[in-house]
Short mmCIF file of C-alpha atoms and ligand atoms in Angstrom, two decimals:
data_model
loop_
_atom_site.label_atom_id
_atom_site.label_comp_id
_atom_site.label_asym_id
_atom_site.label_seq_id
_atom_site.Cartn_x
_atom_site.Cartn_y
_atom_site.Cartn_z
CA THR A 16 -30.72 24.66 39.73
CA PRO A 17 -28.38 22.02 41.13
CA ARG A 18 -25.28 23.31 42.86
CA VAL A 19 -22.53 21.03 44.16
CA PHE A 20 -20.36 21.91 47.14
CA SER A 21 -17.70 19.84 48.86
CA GLY A 22 -14.57 20.36 50.90
CA ILE A 23 -11.42 18.60 52.04
CA GLN A 24 -9.20 19.44 55.00
CA PRO A 25 -5.62 20.48 54.25
CA SER A 26 -4.27 18.45 57.12
CA GLY A 27 -1.56 16.62 55.18
CA ASN A 28 -1.21 13.08 53.82
CA LEU A 29 -4.04 12.89 51.30
CA THR A 30 -4.95 9.23 51.00
CA LEU A 31 -6.36 6.83 48.46
CA GLY A 32 -9.57 7.14 50.53
CA ASN A 33 -9.74 10.88 49.85
CA TYR A 34 -9.02 10.15 46.20
CA LEU A 35 -11.61 7.42 45.59
CA GLY A 36 -14.21 8.82 48.00
CA ALA A 37 -13.94 12.45 46.98
CA LEU A 38 -11.29 13.94 44.68
CA ARG A 39 -11.81 11.71 41.71
CA ARG A 40 -15.57 12.05 41.84
CA PHE A 41 -15.36 15.85 41.98
CA GLY A 42 -13.56 16.09 38.65
CA LYS A 43 -16.22 13.96 37.01
CA MET A 44 -19.17 15.96 38.31
CA GLN A 45 -18.07 19.25 36.78
CA ASP A 46 -18.37 17.81 33.29
CA ASP A 47 -22.11 17.36 33.63
CA GLY A 48 -22.67 21.09 33.24
CA ILE A 49 -23.55 21.58 36.93
CA GLU A 50 -22.24 24.44 39.05
CA THR A 51 -19.46 22.99 41.20
CA ILE A 52 -17.73 24.61 44.17
CA TYR A 53 -14.78 22.91 45.87
CA CYS A 54 -13.12 24.16 48.99
CA VAL A 55 -9.86 23.71 50.86
CA VAL A 56 -11.26 23.91 54.39
CA ASP A 57 -8.35 25.52 56.21
CA MET A 58 -10.63 26.75 59.01
CA HIS A 59 -11.65 23.17 59.73
CA ALA A 60 -8.01 22.09 59.70
CA ILE A 61 -7.05 24.35 62.64
CA THR A 62 -9.57 22.62 64.92
CA VAL A 63 -6.51 20.50 65.71
CA TRP A 64 -3.06 22.10 65.91
CA GLN A 65 -1.44 22.99 62.58
CA ASP A 66 1.98 24.50 62.26
CA PRO A 67 1.38 27.74 60.27
CA ALA A 68 4.06 27.15 57.64
CA ALA A 69 2.95 23.55 57.23
CA LEU A 70 -0.67 24.65 56.86
CA ARG A 71 0.27 26.99 54.01
CA ASN A 72 2.10 24.15 52.24
CA GLN A 73 -0.73 21.70 52.82
CA THR A 74 -3.27 24.19 51.50
CA ARG A 75 -1.29 24.60 48.27
CA GLU A 76 -0.70 20.87 48.04
CA LEU A 77 -4.42 20.15 48.36
CA ALA A 78 -5.27 22.78 45.76
CA ALA A 79 -2.71 21.14 43.47
CA ALA A 80 -4.22 17.71 44.20
CA TYR A 81 -7.69 18.89 43.25
CA ILE A 82 -6.35 20.08 39.92
CA ALA A 83 -4.16 17.01 39.37
CA CYS A 84 -7.24 14.82 39.94
CA GLY A 85 -9.13 16.53 37.15
CA LEU A 86 -10.65 19.66 38.61
CA ASP A 87 -10.63 22.52 36.13
CA PRO A 88 -10.44 25.83 38.06
CA GLN A 89 -12.12 27.54 35.10
CA LYS A 90 -15.17 25.25 35.12
CA SER A 91 -15.33 24.82 38.90
CA ILE A 92 -14.74 27.26 41.71
CA LEU A 93 -11.67 26.23 43.74
CA PHE A 94 -10.76 28.28 46.82
CA ASN A 95 -9.72 28.14 50.45
CA GLN A 96 -12.42 28.66 53.05
CA SER A 97 -10.74 31.41 55.12
CA GLN A 98 -10.71 33.79 52.12
CA VAL A 99 -14.52 33.95 52.07
CA PRO A 100 -15.84 35.52 55.29
CA ALA A 101 -19.40 34.21 54.85
CA HIS A 102 -18.34 30.78 56.17
CA ALA A 103 -17.41 32.11 59.60
CA GLU A 104 -20.29 34.56 59.79
CA LEU A 105 -22.98 32.08 58.86
CA ALA A 106 -21.39 29.49 61.15
CA TRP A 107 -22.05 31.82 64.08
CA ILE A 108 -25.73 32.14 63.18
CA LEU A 109 -25.99 28.36 62.81
CA ASN A 110 -24.22 27.85 66.15
CA CYS A 111 -27.26 29.56 67.61
CA VAL A 112 -29.67 27.32 65.71
CA VAL A 113 -28.05 23.95 66.35
CA ARG A 114 -28.60 22.29 69.75
CA ILE A 115 -25.76 21.08 71.98
CA GLY A 116 -27.34 17.63 72.03
CA TRP A 117 -27.09 17.36 68.24
CA MET A 118 -23.37 18.02 68.41
CA SER A 119 -22.89 15.51 71.18
CA ARG A 120 -24.21 12.77 68.91
CA MET A 121 -21.56 13.32 66.22
CA THR A 122 -19.54 10.12 65.97
CA GLN A 123 -16.52 11.75 64.32
CA PHE A 124 -16.00 14.02 67.33
CA LYS A 125 -16.31 11.07 69.69
CA ASP A 126 -13.80 9.08 67.59
CA LYS A 127 -11.31 11.95 67.40
CA ALA A 128 -11.62 13.06 71.00
CA GLY A 129 -11.82 9.65 72.63
CA LYS A 130 -11.50 10.03 76.38
CA ASN A 131 -9.92 13.48 76.02
CA ALA A 132 -13.02 15.46 75.03
CA GLU A 133 -12.38 18.11 77.68
CA LYS A 134 -8.94 18.81 76.23
CA MET A 135 -10.02 19.22 72.60
CA SER A 136 -10.56 22.65 71.06
CA LEU A 137 -14.08 24.03 71.16
CA GLY A 138 -13.71 24.42 67.38
CA LEU A 139 -13.46 20.66 66.97
CA TYR A 140 -16.74 20.27 68.84
CA VAL A 141 -18.67 22.81 66.75
CA TYR A 142 -16.94 21.76 63.53
CA PRO A 143 -20.17 20.35 62.03
CA ALA A 144 -21.88 23.77 62.29
CA LEU A 145 -19.06 25.30 60.23
CA MET A 146 -19.49 22.50 57.72
CA ALA A 147 -23.23 23.26 57.57
CA ALA A 148 -22.36 26.91 56.95
CA ASP A 149 -19.98 25.90 54.12
CA ILE A 150 -22.80 24.13 52.35
CA LEU A 151 -25.67 26.48 53.14
CA THR A 152 -23.94 29.77 52.37
CA TYR A 153 -24.05 28.65 48.73
CA LYS A 154 -27.51 27.10 49.01
CA ALA A 155 -25.82 23.97 47.65
CA THR A 156 -28.17 21.12 46.73
CA HIS A 157 -25.70 18.23 46.36
CA VAL A 158 -22.76 17.31 48.57
CA PRO A 159 -20.49 14.53 47.27
CA VAL A 160 -18.64 12.94 50.21
CA GLY A 161 -17.33 9.61 51.44
CA GLU A 162 -19.43 7.47 53.77
CA ASP A 163 -17.74 8.89 56.91
CA GLN A 164 -19.17 12.38 56.29
CA LYS A 165 -22.77 11.24 55.92
CA GLN A 166 -23.72 12.11 59.49
CA HIS A 167 -22.40 15.66 59.06
CA VAL A 168 -24.44 16.21 55.91
CA GLU A 169 -27.49 14.89 57.72
CA LEU A 170 -26.84 17.38 60.51
CA THR A 171 -26.67 20.10 57.83
CA ARG A 172 -30.12 19.05 56.62
CA ASP A 173 -31.45 19.26 60.17
CA VAL A 174 -29.88 22.69 60.73
CA ALA A 175 -31.31 24.02 57.45
CA ALA A 176 -34.78 22.73 58.33
CA LYS A 177 -34.63 24.17 61.86
CA PHE A 178 -33.51 27.58 60.58
CA ASN A 179 -36.36 27.61 58.07
CA HIS A 180 -38.82 26.51 60.74
CA ASP A 181 -37.65 28.84 63.54
CA TYR A 182 -37.75 31.93 61.31
CA GLY A 183 -40.81 30.84 59.34
CA VAL A 184 -39.04 31.03 55.99
CA ASP A 185 -38.33 28.73 53.09
CA PHE A 186 -34.77 29.95 52.73
CA PHE A 187 -32.20 27.16 52.81
CA PRO A 188 -32.69 24.21 50.45
CA ILE A 189 -32.22 20.83 52.16
CA PRO A 190 -29.00 19.44 50.62
CA ASP A 191 -28.57 15.81 49.60
CA PRO A 192 -25.42 13.83 50.36
CA VAL A 193 -24.09 12.10 47.23
CA ILE A 194 -22.39 8.86 48.28
CA GLU A 195 -22.09 6.67 45.22
CA GLY A 196 -19.76 4.07 43.78
CA THR A 197 -17.24 1.59 45.13
CA GLY A 198 -14.78 4.10 46.60
CA THR A 199 -16.90 5.78 49.27
CA ARG A 200 -15.55 3.67 52.13
CA VAL A 201 -11.89 2.72 51.70
CA MET A 202 -10.56 0.83 54.71
CA SER A 203 -7.14 0.60 56.35
CA LEU A 204 -4.65 -1.81 54.75
CA ARG A 205 -3.89 -3.15 58.24
CA ASP A 206 -7.43 -3.57 59.55
CA GLY A 207 -10.43 -4.02 57.27
CA ASN A 208 -12.81 -2.71 59.92
CA LYS A 209 -11.13 0.69 60.28
CA LYS A 210 -11.32 3.43 57.68
CA MET A 211 -8.20 4.46 55.82
CA SER A 212 -7.27 7.75 57.43
CA LYS A 213 -4.61 10.43 57.11
CA SER A 214 -4.38 10.52 60.90
CA ASP A 215 -3.69 6.79 61.43
CA PRO A 216 -0.32 6.53 63.22
CA SER A 217 0.75 3.69 60.91
CA ASP A 218 1.80 4.91 57.46
CA LYS A 219 1.47 1.31 56.24
CA SER A 220 -2.28 1.51 56.85
CA ARG A 221 -2.78 3.88 53.94
CA ILE A 222 -1.65 4.78 50.46
CA ASN A 223 -0.81 8.46 50.23
CA LEU A 224 -1.43 10.36 47.04
CA ILE A 225 2.23 11.29 46.92
CA ASP A 226 3.72 7.84 47.69
CA ASP A 227 6.19 6.69 45.06
CA ALA A 228 5.71 3.51 43.04
CA ASP A 229 7.92 1.32 45.24
CA THR A 230 6.18 2.45 48.41
CA ILE A 231 2.73 1.79 46.97
CA ALA A 232 3.75 -1.68 45.76
CA ALA A 233 5.30 -2.53 49.15
CA LYS A 234 2.25 -1.37 51.08
CA ILE A 235 -0.07 -3.48 48.96
CA ARG A 236 2.25 -6.49 49.20
CA LYS A 237 2.17 -6.22 52.99
CA ALA A 238 -1.55 -5.43 53.25
CA LYS A 239 -3.40 -7.71 55.64
CA THR A 240 -5.38 -10.50 53.95
CA ASP A 241 -6.73 -13.94 54.77
CA PRO A 242 -5.45 -17.28 53.44
CA ASP A 243 -8.38 -18.04 51.13
CA ALA A 244 -8.65 -17.57 47.39
CA LEU A 245 -10.89 -14.78 46.08
CA PRO A 246 -14.54 -15.80 45.75
CA SER A 247 -16.30 -15.70 42.40
CA GLU A 248 -19.07 -13.38 43.53
CA ALA A 249 -19.51 -10.42 45.88
CA ALA A 250 -21.52 -12.34 48.50
CA GLY A 251 -18.38 -14.38 49.22
CA LEU A 252 -16.67 -11.27 50.58
CA ALA A 253 -19.24 -10.64 53.31
CA ASP A 254 -17.17 -11.86 56.27
CA ARG A 255 -13.79 -11.01 54.80
CA PRO A 256 -13.24 -7.28 55.46
CA GLU A 257 -9.62 -7.16 54.25
CA ALA A 258 -10.33 -9.11 51.07
CA ARG A 259 -13.40 -6.99 50.42
CA ASN A 260 -11.42 -3.81 50.86
CA LEU A 261 -8.72 -4.78 48.36
CA VAL A 262 -11.32 -5.87 45.81
CA ASN A 263 -13.20 -2.58 46.36
CA ILE A 264 -10.02 -0.60 45.84
CA TYR A 265 -9.37 -2.47 42.61
CA ALA A 266 -12.92 -1.83 41.45
CA GLY A 267 -12.65 1.84 42.39
CA LEU A 268 -9.37 2.40 40.60
CA ALA A 269 -10.41 0.48 37.50
CA ASP A 270 -13.86 2.07 37.61
CA ILE A 271 -15.60 -1.30 37.26
CA SER A 272 -17.97 -3.23 39.54
CA VAL A 273 -16.91 -5.64 42.28
CA ASP A 274 -18.54 -8.43 40.26
CA ASP A 275 -16.37 -7.54 37.28
CA VAL A 276 -13.25 -7.76 39.45
CA LEU A 277 -14.32 -11.16 40.78
CA ARG A 278 -15.15 -12.41 37.30
CA GLU A 279 -11.51 -11.78 36.46
CA PHE A 280 -9.84 -12.85 39.74
CA GLY A 281 -12.33 -15.27 41.37
CA GLY A 282 -10.53 -18.47 42.42
CA GLN A 283 -7.09 -16.81 42.44
CA GLN A 284 -4.89 -16.34 45.50
CA PHE A 285 -3.71 -12.99 46.85
CA GLY A 286 -0.26 -13.89 45.57
CA ALA A 287 -1.67 -13.25 42.10
CA PHE A 288 -4.18 -10.52 42.91
CA LYS A 289 -1.91 -8.22 44.92
CA PRO A 290 0.66 -7.62 42.14
CA ALA A 291 -2.18 -6.83 39.73
CA LEU A 292 -3.64 -4.38 42.24
CA ALA A 293 -0.23 -2.82 42.87
CA ASP A 294 0.29 -2.30 39.11
CA LEU A 295 -3.10 -0.72 38.78
CA ALA A 296 -2.55 1.57 41.75
CA VAL A 297 0.93 2.63 40.64
CA ASN A 298 -0.20 3.31 37.07
CA HIS A 299 -3.07 5.34 38.41
CA MET A 300 -1.28 7.36 41.08
CA ALA A 301 2.09 8.06 39.45
CA PRO A 302 0.78 10.66 36.97
CA ILE A 303 -1.20 12.33 39.76
CA SER A 304 1.73 12.69 42.11
CA SER A 305 4.01 14.01 39.39
CA GLU A 306 1.34 16.53 38.36
CA ILE A 307 1.00 17.65 42.00
CA ALA A 308 4.77 18.14 42.17
CA ARG A 309 4.76 20.09 38.89
CA LEU A 310 2.00 22.43 40.11
CA LEU A 311 3.65 22.91 43.50
CA ALA A 312 6.75 24.24 41.79
CA GLN A 313 4.70 27.40 41.07
CA PRO A 314 3.14 28.32 44.41
CA ASP A 315 2.28 31.84 43.23
CA GLU A 316 0.16 30.42 40.45
CA ILE A 317 -1.73 28.25 42.97
CA ASP A 318 -2.30 31.28 45.20
CA ARG A 319 -3.67 33.16 42.20
CA ILE A 320 -6.08 30.35 41.41
CA LEU A 321 -7.30 30.28 45.03
CA ALA A 322 -7.74 34.05 45.15
CA ASN A 323 -9.69 34.02 41.91
CA GLY A 324 -11.85 31.16 43.20
CA ALA A 325 -12.45 33.02 46.46
CA GLU A 326 -13.67 36.08 44.57
CA ARG A 327 -16.16 34.01 42.58
CA ALA A 328 -17.24 32.09 45.70
CA ASP A 329 -17.75 35.34 47.60
CA ALA A 330 -19.96 36.67 44.83
CA ILE A 331 -22.35 33.76 45.46
CA ALA A 332 -22.03 33.55 49.24
CA ALA A 333 -22.19 37.22 50.27
CA PRO A 334 -25.75 37.93 49.07
CA ILE A 335 -27.04 34.71 50.66
CA LEU A 336 -25.35 35.61 53.94
CA ALA A 337 -26.79 39.16 53.74
CA GLU A 338 -30.28 37.74 53.36
CA ALA A 339 -29.74 35.31 56.26
CA LYS A 340 -28.66 38.22 58.48
CA GLN A 341 -31.76 40.15 57.53
CA ILE A 342 -34.00 37.15 58.31
CA VAL A 343 -32.39 36.87 61.74
CA GLY A 344 -33.06 40.57 62.45
CA PHE A 345 -29.62 42.13 62.13
CA ILE A 346 -29.65 45.81 61.07
CA LYS A 347 -27.39 46.70 58.18
P1 TYM B 405 -11.88 15.01 55.12
O1 TYM B 405 -10.89 16.08 54.83
O2 TYM B 405 -11.66 14.15 56.29
O3 TYM B 405 -12.02 14.08 53.87
C1 TYM B 405 -12.26 14.61 52.57
C2 TYM B 405 -13.16 13.69 51.75
O4 TYM B 405 -12.58 12.39 51.65
C3 TYM B 405 -13.51 11.41 52.07
N1 TYM B 405 -12.79 10.28 52.71
C4 TYM B 405 -12.95 9.01 52.38
N2 TYM B 405 -13.70 8.41 51.45
C5 TYM B 405 -13.63 7.06 51.35
N3 TYM B 405 -12.83 6.29 52.13
C6 TYM B 405 -12.05 6.85 53.08
N4 TYM B 405 -11.25 6.10 53.82
C7 TYM B 405 -12.09 8.27 53.23
N5 TYM B 405 -11.45 9.15 54.06
C8 TYM B 405 -11.89 10.37 53.73
C9 TYM B 405 -14.41 12.13 53.06
O5 TYM B 405 -15.65 11.47 53.23
C10 TYM B 405 -14.53 13.48 52.43
O6 TYM B 405 -15.54 13.48 51.42
N6 TYM B 405 -15.64 17.59 57.19
C11 TYM B 405 -15.02 17.21 55.94
C12 TYM B 405 -14.61 18.39 55.10
C13 TYM B 405 -15.69 19.39 54.86
C14 TYM B 405 -16.78 19.27 53.96
C15 TYM B 405 -17.49 20.49 54.06
C16 TYM B 405 -17.22 18.27 53.12
C17 TYM B 405 -15.77 20.62 55.42
N7 TYM B 405 -16.85 21.28 54.94
C18 TYM B 405 -18.65 20.72 53.31
C19 TYM B 405 -18.36 18.49 52.37
C20 TYM B 405 -19.06 19.70 52.48
C21 TYM B 405 -13.77 16.38 56.24
O7 TYM B 405 -13.19 16.46 57.28
O8 TYM B 405 -13.34 15.64 55.20
#
């Protein structure tokens, strides 16, 4: 039976990239009658420094964002990672399966660490093994993510296969990344070759889920573009990363194809397209940010939802972890 698992880090500043690449798609998947498990990965978040009080707020804010974007905590399981011990325990076993060389190839670590690799936490380095544990401790089959997480899901497949091979079992299913639609690679508003990221030092590079209408409109007005009119078909965007990004964002928000957007706006200048995009974005995001604010006014209720989700998650994860420990040779 198909089982969906995905996670998002509560590291603040949820962006339009997180929304189009992940959050919005999660809410849609649960309606197909599949089992869906969504996690606030607080253990991943502390791989870089998090102020404890801020982390608590960000965890609740992300839980609220999941719900505001359409996740129903009755239909889906919504919880924070640290409340289910199987993640950490299985991660240790997988740390002993994965090879150092596999980790060294992870581009996200290289991007984040830059020249300072020696000064990063060891947790940041082994982060992908924890992510593999997240997925495998539920025997999840489908992992919806944005393009930037593809390599980590591929590593998870390799880890699952190596575990099965080393122990001579057919235990972990090999999970598939699900990377579909126009929103899986949203780029910076300042540089069409860089992904939109919550950690970009420039706030103008991204739209945050909680930006107000004026801020969103201003950021889109100032977004980098080129002087040409929009082309009438997608091929015309090939060498125009900024133009392509804005058209993609429009398509993602409106839930239509890039060709549909260009049928409407082909031949028009950005002076006409940007206000239309700003309207669309504002109309789309305003109800989400006010719903997040409404939910955050009742932090106890959010904590209750997370605790309930953790209990249901644990009921699935604990027996799978127990079996993995037995396979490895641990006495109980
Ligand atoms: P994180 O928290 O960086 O991002 C959460 C989700 O948002 C997607 N995303 C984007 N999609 C499109 N365009 C962008 N600019 C953009 N930026 C972010 C990400 O691809 C992701 O789907 N390691 C993960 C969290 C994680 C996880 C997991 C995911 C931990 N365990 C298990 C899936 C399964 C991360 O840091 O995502």
